[in-house]
Coordinates of C-alpha atoms and ligand atoms in Angstrom, one line a residue:
M5 CA -25.0 -9.2 -0.9
R6 CA -22.2 -10.9 -2.8
I7 CA -18.8 -9.2 -2.7
L8 CA -15.7 -10.1 -4.6
I9 CA -12.3 -8.8 -3.3
V10 CA -9.6 -8.8 -5.9
G11 CA -6.1 -9.6 -4.6
G12 CA -4.4 -12.2 -2.5
G13 CA -2.3 -10.6 0.2
G14 CA -2.6 -9.5 3.8
R15 CA -4.4 -6.3 2.7
E16 CA -7.1 -8.4 1.0
H17 CA -7.4 -10.6 4.1
A18 CA -7.9 -7.6 6.3
I19 CA -10.5 -6.1 3.9
A20 CA -12.4 -9.4 3.8
W21 CA -12.2 -9.7 7.6
K22 CA -13.6 -6.2 8.0
C23 CA -16.4 -6.8 5.4
A24 CA -17.3 -10.0 7.2
Q25 CA -18.2 -7.8 10.2
S26 CA -20.7 -5.7 8.2
P27 CA -24.3 -5.9 9.5
I28 CA -25.2 -6.6 5.9
Q29 CA -23.5 -10.0 6.4
P30 CA -22.2 -10.3 2.9
T31 CA -21.1 -13.5 1.2
L32 CA -17.5 -13.0 0.4
F33 CA -15.3 -14.2 -2.5
V34 CA -11.6 -13.4 -2.9
A35 CA -9.6 -13.8 -6.1
P36 CA -7.2 -15.4 -5.8
G37 CA -7.1 -15.1 -2.0
N38 CA -5.0 -17.1 0.5
A39 CA -5.4 -19.6 3.3
G40 CA -6.7 -16.8 5.6
T41 CA -9.4 -15.5 3.2
A42 CA -10.6 -19.1 2.6
A43 CA -11.8 -19.1 6.2
L44 CA -14.0 -16.0 5.6
G45 CA -15.5 -16.9 2.2
E46 CA -14.6 -18.7 -1.0
N47 CA -11.4 -18.3 -2.8
V48 CA -11.8 -17.9 -6.6
P49 CA -8.8 -19.4 -8.5
I50 CA -8.4 -16.4 -10.9
A51 CA -5.2 -14.2 -10.9
A52 CA -5.8 -10.6 -9.8
T53 CA -4.4 -9.5 -13.2
D54 CA -6.6 -11.7 -15.4
I55 CA -9.1 -9.0 -16.0
D56 CA -11.1 -10.8 -18.7
A57 CA -11.6 -13.9 -16.5
L58 CA -12.5 -11.7 -13.5
V59 CA -15.2 -9.8 -15.4
A60 CA -16.6 -13.1 -16.8
W61 CA -16.7 -14.6 -13.3
V62 CA -18.4 -11.5 -11.8
Q63 CA -21.0 -11.6 -14.5
G64 CA -21.7 -15.3 -14.1
N65 CA -21.8 -15.3 -10.3
A66 CA -24.3 -12.5 -9.5
I67 CA -21.7 -10.4 -7.7
D68 CA -23.1 -7.1 -6.3
L69 CA -19.8 -5.4 -5.6
T70 CA -16.2 -6.0 -6.6
V71 CA -13.5 -4.3 -4.5
V72 CA -10.3 -4.0 -6.5
A73 CA -7.7 -3.7 -3.8
Q74 CA -4.4 -4.3 -5.6
D75 CA -2.4 -1.9 -7.7
D76 CA -1.8 -4.0 -10.9
P77 CA -5.5 -4.8 -11.7
L78 CA -6.3 -1.2 -11.1
A79 CA -3.5 -0.2 -13.6
L80 CA -4.9 -2.7 -16.1
G81 CA -8.3 -1.1 -15.9
A82 CA -10.2 -3.7 -13.9
V83 CA -12.7 -1.1 -12.6
D84 CA -13.3 0.3 -16.2
A85 CA -13.8 -3.2 -17.5
L86 CA -16.3 -4.1 -14.8
Q87 CA -18.2 -0.8 -15.1
A88 CA -18.4 -1.2 -18.9
C89 CA -20.4 -4.4 -18.4
G90 CA -22.7 -2.7 -15.9
Q91 CA -21.0 -4.2 -12.8
T92 CA -20.4 -2.2 -9.6
A93 CA -16.8 -1.9 -8.7
F94 CA -14.9 0.1 -5.9
G95 CA -11.6 1.5 -6.9
P96 CA -10.2 4.2 -9.3
T97 CA -10.4 3.8 -13.0
R98 CA -7.3 3.2 -15.1
A99 CA -7.0 7.0 -15.8
A100 CA -7.3 7.9 -12.1
A101 CA -4.9 5.1 -11.1
K102 CA -2.2 6.7 -13.2
L103 CA -1.3 8.6 -10.0
E104 CA 0.4 5.3 -9.0
W105 CA 1.2 3.4 -12.3
S106 CA 3.1 6.3 -13.8
K107 CA 5.5 8.0 -11.5
V108 CA 6.3 10.4 -14.3
W109 CA 2.7 11.4 -14.7
A110 CA 2.2 11.7 -11.0
K111 CA 5.3 13.9 -10.5
E112 CA 4.2 16.1 -13.4
F113 CA 0.7 16.4 -11.9
M114 CA 2.2 17.5 -8.6
R115 CA 4.5 20.0 -10.3
R116 CA 1.6 21.4 -12.4
H117 CA -0.5 22.1 -9.3
G118 CA 2.2 23.1 -6.8
L119 CA 1.6 20.0 -4.6
P120 CA 4.6 19.7 -2.3
T121 CA 7.0 17.0 -3.6
A122 CA 10.7 16.4 -4.2
D123 CA 12.3 18.3 -7.2
F124 CA 12.8 15.9 -10.1
A125 CA 13.8 15.4 -13.7
V126 CA 12.5 12.7 -16.1
F127 CA 14.7 10.9 -18.7
E128 CA 13.9 8.5 -21.5
E129 CA 17.5 7.8 -22.4
R130 CA 20.3 6.3 -20.3
D131 CA 23.0 8.7 -21.6
A132 CA 21.1 11.9 -20.9
A133 CA 20.3 10.6 -17.4
A134 CA 24.0 9.7 -16.9
S135 CA 25.1 13.2 -17.8
Y136 CA 22.5 14.7 -15.5
L137 CA 23.9 12.5 -12.7
D138 CA 27.4 14.1 -13.2
H139 CA 26.1 17.3 -11.7
A140 CA 23.2 16.1 -9.5
P141 CA 23.4 16.7 -5.7
L142 CA 24.0 13.6 -3.6
P143 CA 22.3 11.6 -2.2
I144 CA 20.0 11.2 -5.2
V145 CA 17.0 9.0 -5.8
L146 CA 16.2 7.0 -9.0
K147 CA 12.9 5.4 -9.7
P148 CA 11.5 3.6 -12.8
D149 CA 8.3 5.1 -14.1
G150 CA 6.1 2.0 -13.8
L151 CA 4.9 -0.4 -11.1
T152 CA 7.7 -2.4 -9.2
A153 CA 5.9 -3.8 -6.2
G154 CA 7.6 -1.3 -4.0
K155 CA 11.0 -2.6 -4.9
G156 CA 12.2 -0.2 -7.6
V157 CA 13.5 2.8 -5.7
F158 CA 17.2 3.5 -5.4
V159 CA 18.4 6.0 -2.8
C160 CA 22.0 6.5 -3.9
A161 CA 24.8 8.0 -1.7
S162 CA 27.4 8.2 -4.5
R163 CA 27.6 8.9 -8.2
D164 CA 28.8 5.3 -8.8
E165 CA 25.9 3.8 -7.0
A166 CA 23.5 6.1 -9.0
L167 CA 25.1 5.0 -12.3
Q168 CA 24.7 1.3 -11.3
A169 CA 21.0 1.9 -10.4
L170 CA 20.6 3.7 -13.8
D171 CA 22.1 0.8 -15.6
A172 CA 20.0 -1.7 -13.7
I173 CA 16.8 0.1 -14.7
M174 CA 17.6 1.3 -18.2
A175 CA 20.4 -0.9 -19.6
D176 CA 19.7 -4.3 -17.9
R177 CA 16.0 -3.5 -17.8
A178 CA 15.6 -5.1 -14.4
Y179 CA 12.0 -3.8 -14.3
G180 CA 11.2 -4.4 -17.9
A181 CA 9.0 -1.7 -19.6
A182 CA 8.5 0.0 -16.2
G183 CA 12.0 1.3 -16.8
D184 CA 11.3 2.9 -20.2
R185 CA 11.4 6.2 -18.4
I186 CA 13.2 7.1 -15.2
V187 CA 12.5 9.8 -12.5
I188 CA 15.6 11.2 -10.8
E189 CA 14.7 13.2 -7.8
E190 CA 15.9 15.1 -4.8
C191 CA 16.5 13.0 -1.6
L192 CA 14.1 14.0 1.1
R193 CA 14.8 13.6 4.8
G194 CA 12.5 13.2 7.8
P195 CA 10.0 10.8 9.3
E196 CA 7.8 9.0 6.8
I197 CA 4.1 8.4 7.2
S198 CA 1.3 6.7 5.3
V199 CA -1.9 8.8 4.9
F200 CA -5.1 7.5 3.4
A201 CA -8.5 8.8 2.4
F202 CA -11.6 7.3 1.0
A203 CA -12.7 9.4 -1.9
D204 CA -16.0 9.5 -3.8
G205 CA -14.9 11.8 -6.6
T206 CA -15.6 15.0 -4.7
H207 CA -15.4 14.4 -0.9
I208 CA -12.8 12.6 1.2
T209 CA -13.0 10.8 4.5
P210 CA -9.5 10.6 6.0
L211 CA -8.4 7.3 7.5
A212 CA -6.1 6.8 10.5
T213 CA -2.4 7.3 9.9
A214 CA 0.2 4.6 9.9
C215 CA 4.0 4.0 9.6
D216 CA 5.4 1.3 7.5
Y217 CA 8.9 -0.2 7.6
K218 CA 10.1 -0.8 4.0
R219 CA 13.6 -2.1 4.4
A220 CA 14.1 -5.8 4.8
Y221 CA 16.3 -5.9 7.9
D222 CA 16.7 -4.5 11.4
G223 CA 18.1 -1.0 11.6
D224 CA 16.4 0.0 8.3
V225 CA 19.1 -1.6 6.1
G226 CA 18.8 -4.0 3.2
P227 CA 16.6 -3.9 0.1
N228 CA 13.2 -2.2 -0.1
T229 CA 10.3 -4.6 0.4
G230 CA 6.5 -4.2 0.1
G231 CA 6.6 -3.5 3.9
M232 CA 7.9 -5.5 6.9
G233 CA 5.5 -4.2 9.5
G234 CA 4.3 -1.0 11.1
Y235 CA 2.0 0.7 13.5
S236 CA -1.0 3.0 13.7
P237 CA -1.5 5.8 14.5
A238 CA 1.7 7.8 13.9
P239 CA 1.5 9.7 17.2
F240 CA 4.2 12.2 16.4
V241 CA 2.2 14.0 13.7
D242 CA 0.8 17.2 15.2
P243 CA -2.9 18.1 14.4
E244 CA -2.0 21.2 12.4
T245 CA 0.3 19.2 10.1
L246 CA -2.4 16.5 9.7
D247 CA -5.0 19.1 8.9
F248 CA -2.7 20.5 6.2
I249 CA -2.2 17.1 4.8
H250 CA -5.9 16.3 4.7
H251 CA -6.9 19.6 3.1
E252 CA -4.0 20.8 1.0
I253 CA -2.7 17.4 -0.2
M254 CA -5.5 14.7 -0.1
E255 CA -8.6 16.8 -0.6
R256 CA -6.9 19.1 -3.1
T257 CA -5.6 16.1 -5.1
I258 CA -9.2 14.7 -5.4
A259 CA -10.5 18.1 -6.5
L260 CA -7.6 18.4 -9.1
M261 CA -8.2 14.9 -10.4
A262 CA -11.9 15.8 -11.0
Q263 CA -10.9 19.1 -12.6
E264 CA -8.5 17.3 -15.0
G265 CA -11.3 14.9 -16.0
H266 CA -10.2 11.8 -14.0
P267 CA -12.7 11.8 -11.0
Y268 CA -11.2 9.7 -8.3
V269 CA -13.3 7.1 -6.5
G270 CA -11.4 4.7 -4.2
V271 CA -8.7 4.9 -1.6
L272 CA -6.0 7.5 -2.1
Y273 CA -2.7 6.7 -0.3
G274 CA -0.2 9.5 0.2
Q275 CA 3.3 8.4 1.2
L276 CA 4.6 11.5 2.9
M277 CA 7.9 12.7 4.4
L278 CA 7.7 15.2 7.2
T279 CA 10.7 17.4 6.2
N280 CA 12.0 20.5 8.0
D281 CA 10.2 22.5 5.2
G282 CA 6.9 20.7 5.8
P283 CA 5.2 17.6 4.5
R284 CA 6.4 16.4 1.1
I285 CA 4.7 13.8 -1.1
V286 CA 7.1 10.8 -1.8
E287 CA 4.5 9.2 -3.9
F288 CA 0.8 8.5 -4.4
N289 CA -0.7 5.1 -4.4
V290 CA -4.3 4.3 -5.4
R291 CA -5.3 1.7 -2.9
L292 CA -4.9 0.8 0.7
G293 CA -1.3 0.0 1.8
D294 CA -0.1 -3.5 2.7
P295 CA 0.7 -3.8 5.6
E296 CA -1.1 -0.5 6.5
A297 CA -4.6 -1.9 5.8
Q298 CA -3.9 -4.7 8.4
L299 CA -3.0 -2.0 11.0
I300 CA -5.7 0.6 10.1
L301 CA -8.9 -1.5 9.4
P302 CA -8.9 -3.1 12.9
R303 CA -9.2 0.5 14.2
L304 CA -12.1 1.5 11.9
Q305 CA -15.4 2.0 13.7
A306 CA -17.7 1.9 10.7
D307 CA -19.2 -0.6 8.3
L308 CA -16.6 -0.8 5.5
V309 CA -19.2 -2.1 3.1
A310 CA -21.3 1.0 3.8
V311 CA -18.2 3.2 3.2
F312 CA -17.6 1.5 -0.2
R313 CA -21.2 2.0 -1.3
A314 CA -21.3 5.6 -0.2
A315 CA -18.1 6.3 -2.0
M316 CA -19.4 4.8 -5.2
A317 CA -22.6 6.8 -4.9
G318 CA -20.7 10.1 -4.4
R319 CA -22.1 10.3 -0.8
L320 CA -19.2 9.7 1.5
P321 CA -20.3 12.3 4.0
D322 CA -23.4 10.2 4.7
V323 CA -21.3 7.6 6.6
D324 CA -19.9 8.4 10.0
V325 CA -16.3 7.1 10.3
T326 CA -14.6 7.1 13.7
W327 CA -11.4 5.4 14.9
D328 CA -10.7 3.2 17.9
P329 CA -8.2 5.1 19.9
A330 CA -6.3 1.9 20.7
A331 CA -3.1 1.5 18.7
T332 CA -2.0 -1.4 16.5
C333 CA 1.4 -2.8 15.7
G334 CA 2.1 -5.5 13.1
V335 CA 5.1 -7.6 12.4
V336 CA 5.5 -9.5 9.0
L337 CA 6.9 -13.0 8.9
A338 CA 8.7 -13.4 5.6
S339 CA 10.3 -16.2 3.6
G340 CA 14.1 -16.3 3.8
G341 CA 15.5 -14.6 0.7
Y342 CA 12.5 -12.1 0.2
P343 CA 12.5 -9.6 -1.5
G344 CA 14.8 -11.6 -3.7
S345 CA 14.1 -15.3 -4.5
Y346 CA 12.8 -17.6 -1.9
A347 CA 11.4 -21.2 -1.5
T348 CA 7.7 -21.9 -1.0
G349 CA 5.7 -24.9 0.2
H350 CA 7.0 -24.9 3.8
P351 CA 4.3 -25.9 6.3
L352 CA 3.5 -23.3 9.0
A353 CA 3.5 -24.2 12.6
G354 CA 2.1 -22.4 15.6
L355 CA -0.9 -20.8 13.8
D356 CA -3.2 -22.0 16.7
A357 CA -1.0 -20.7 19.4
L358 CA -1.9 -17.0 19.3
D359 CA -3.5 -15.0 22.0
D360 CA -7.3 -14.4 21.6
D361 CA -6.9 -10.7 21.2
A362 CA -4.1 -10.9 18.6
L363 CA -5.0 -10.6 14.9
L364 CA -3.4 -12.7 12.2
F365 CA -3.6 -11.8 8.5
H366 CA -2.4 -14.2 5.9
A367 CA -0.5 -13.0 2.8
G368 CA 1.6 -15.6 0.9
T369 CA -0.1 -18.8 2.3
E370 CA -2.2 -21.5 0.8
Q371 CA -4.0 -24.5 2.1
D372 CA -2.4 -27.8 1.1
G373 CA -4.5 -30.7 2.3
N374 CA -4.7 -30.3 6.1
E375 CA -1.7 -28.0 6.2
V376 CA -1.2 -24.3 5.6
V377 CA 2.0 -23.8 3.6
T378 CA 4.0 -20.8 2.5
A379 CA 3.2 -19.5 -1.0
G380 CA 4.9 -16.0 -1.1
G381 CA 7.6 -13.6 0.2
R382 CA 5.5 -11.9 2.8
V383 CA 3.8 -14.9 4.5
L384 CA 1.6 -13.3 7.2
I385 CA 1.4 -10.5 9.7
A386 CA 0.6 -10.7 13.4
V387 CA -1.1 -7.5 14.7
G388 CA -1.2 -6.6 18.4
R389 CA -3.6 -4.1 19.9
G390 CA -3.0 -2.0 22.9
A391 CA -3.6 1.3 24.7
N392 CA -0.5 2.7 22.9
V393 CA 2.0 1.7 20.3
P394 CA 4.5 0.2 22.8
E395 CA 1.8 -2.0 24.3
A396 CA 0.6 -3.0 20.8
R397 CA 4.2 -3.8 19.9
R398 CA 4.7 -6.1 22.8
R399 CA 1.6 -8.1 21.8
A400 CA 2.6 -8.3 18.2
Y401 CA 6.1 -9.6 19.0
S402 CA 4.9 -12.1 21.6
N403 CA 2.6 -13.6 19.0
I404 CA 4.8 -13.5 15.9
A405 CA 7.5 -15.5 17.7
R406 CA 5.1 -18.5 18.1
I407 CA 4.7 -19.0 14.3
T408 CA 7.5 -20.8 12.5
F409 CA 8.5 -22.3 9.2
P410 CA 12.0 -23.1 7.7
N411 CA 14.0 -20.0 6.9
A412 CA 11.4 -17.6 8.3
Y413 CA 12.5 -14.1 9.2
F414 CA 11.0 -11.0 10.7
R415 CA 12.3 -7.6 11.8
H416 CA 12.9 -7.2 15.5
D417 CA 12.7 -3.4 15.6
I418 CA 9.2 -2.6 14.2
A419 CA 7.9 0.4 16.3
Q420 CA 10.9 0.1 18.6
R421 CA 11.4 3.8 18.2
E422 CA 8.5 5.5 16.8
V423 CA 10.1 7.0 13.7
Ligands
AMP27 P1 8.4 4.3 -3.1 O1 8.5 3.0 -3.8 O2 8.3 5.5 -3.9 O3 7.4 4.2 -2.0 O4 9.8 4.4 -2.3 C1 10.2 3.5 -1.4 C2 11.0 4.2 -0.3 O5 12.1 4.8 -0.8 C3 10.2 5.2 0.4 O6 9.4 4.7 1.4 C4 11.3 6.1 0.9 O7 11.8 5.6 2.2 C5 12.4 6.0 -0.1 N1 12.3 7.2 -1.0 C6 11.5 7.3 -2.1 N2 11.7 8.5 -2.7 C7 12.5 9.2 -1.9 C8 13.1 10.5 -1.9 N3 12.8 11.4 -2.8 N4 13.9 10.9 -0.9 C9 14.2 10.0 0.1 N5 13.7 8.7 0.2 C10 12.9 8.3 -0.8
LIG28 N1 3.2 -0.5 2.3 C1 3.5 0.0 1.0 C2 2.5 -0.2 0.0 O1 1.5 -0.8 0.2 O2 2.8 0.2 -1.1

């Protein structure tokens, strides 16, 4: 079986790593991949967003299954384009992926169906939004409608700060067309968790929970990033709450998507806040999280390829999925300057110095002759495993500290206190 994974980050390395363990023994391709995926299969030099080139390559290379793992190709309709040519693709269609690519649509979907989420208002004009901010409760949250690689959310403590955020999005157009519309929403409080489910259009199979650290620096300060590390499971979520989340949020969302004419096949990702009034949806994403995939897939006791195939056949319940009770913790090594601008091309040292039981997933790396060099903001993640989160944490930190490159940084407080 020949499988193409679309994407080039740590998540795609983790998916490739898990697929490589399948008893089917697939031949793996990753587009565009990184230095880590090159060791598991063949990297294909096509950007994840170049849908025409991807479709042509899949058709010309006898690919049996394409896994679209990244948000932007899903938003561009990669799955629709592949299916239109008779190819097999795992992931939501463009219409189903709207749950992530339009925050306005997603919030209105949640409101229409009484799914628990923060109160909100939507604006298309800067001045109307500014007048609304005159009377809005503080703190207040502003988000552009479209995709921003996790970097577009402003949690504002003061009206001035909120106006600055509004101008960045709508006047300066810092996020381009993603900021044509803006969501202004109530600020939620409470621990945050990432919840995932495989979905086959009708059924769901929940995945293990995880916690992600989005802020760049220690103490949860600094700009939002794609995620600087995390751990799995989130041991503080009680079984009743988890049951509510699986049935009333995840399963219900899949049923509602089908009911609205957008059957959902793929991974549904609920970013939730556990408030005093119960779980609230911060947002939906339509794929595995990064770095959550790197924390969760090592705990998956099932053949991931079989899960993908069952989901596409509408037969998820046929595949038994269990979870390794051992915990994972991962720490991201990032380029100095990320999530702002940063240099690339720095050689990485220490990649061979890791413990045998540690996992290393590459993200922004590439092979340059005999060297592996940096090629992105988040460069790699070291994942430790242990009987519990503190033990996994100790292993993750002992390993990440052995890998170096100029201006590298990582957070020192991942999983220090389980949030
Ligand atoms: P997002 O890009 O929507 O995942 O948001 C990034 C981060 O901003 C989330 O992980 C939250 O920590 C924070 N955030 C987003 N929306 C809210 C909200 N309504 N209230 C409080 N924090 C939020
Ligand atoms: N970890 C956040 C994301 O994948 O969107």
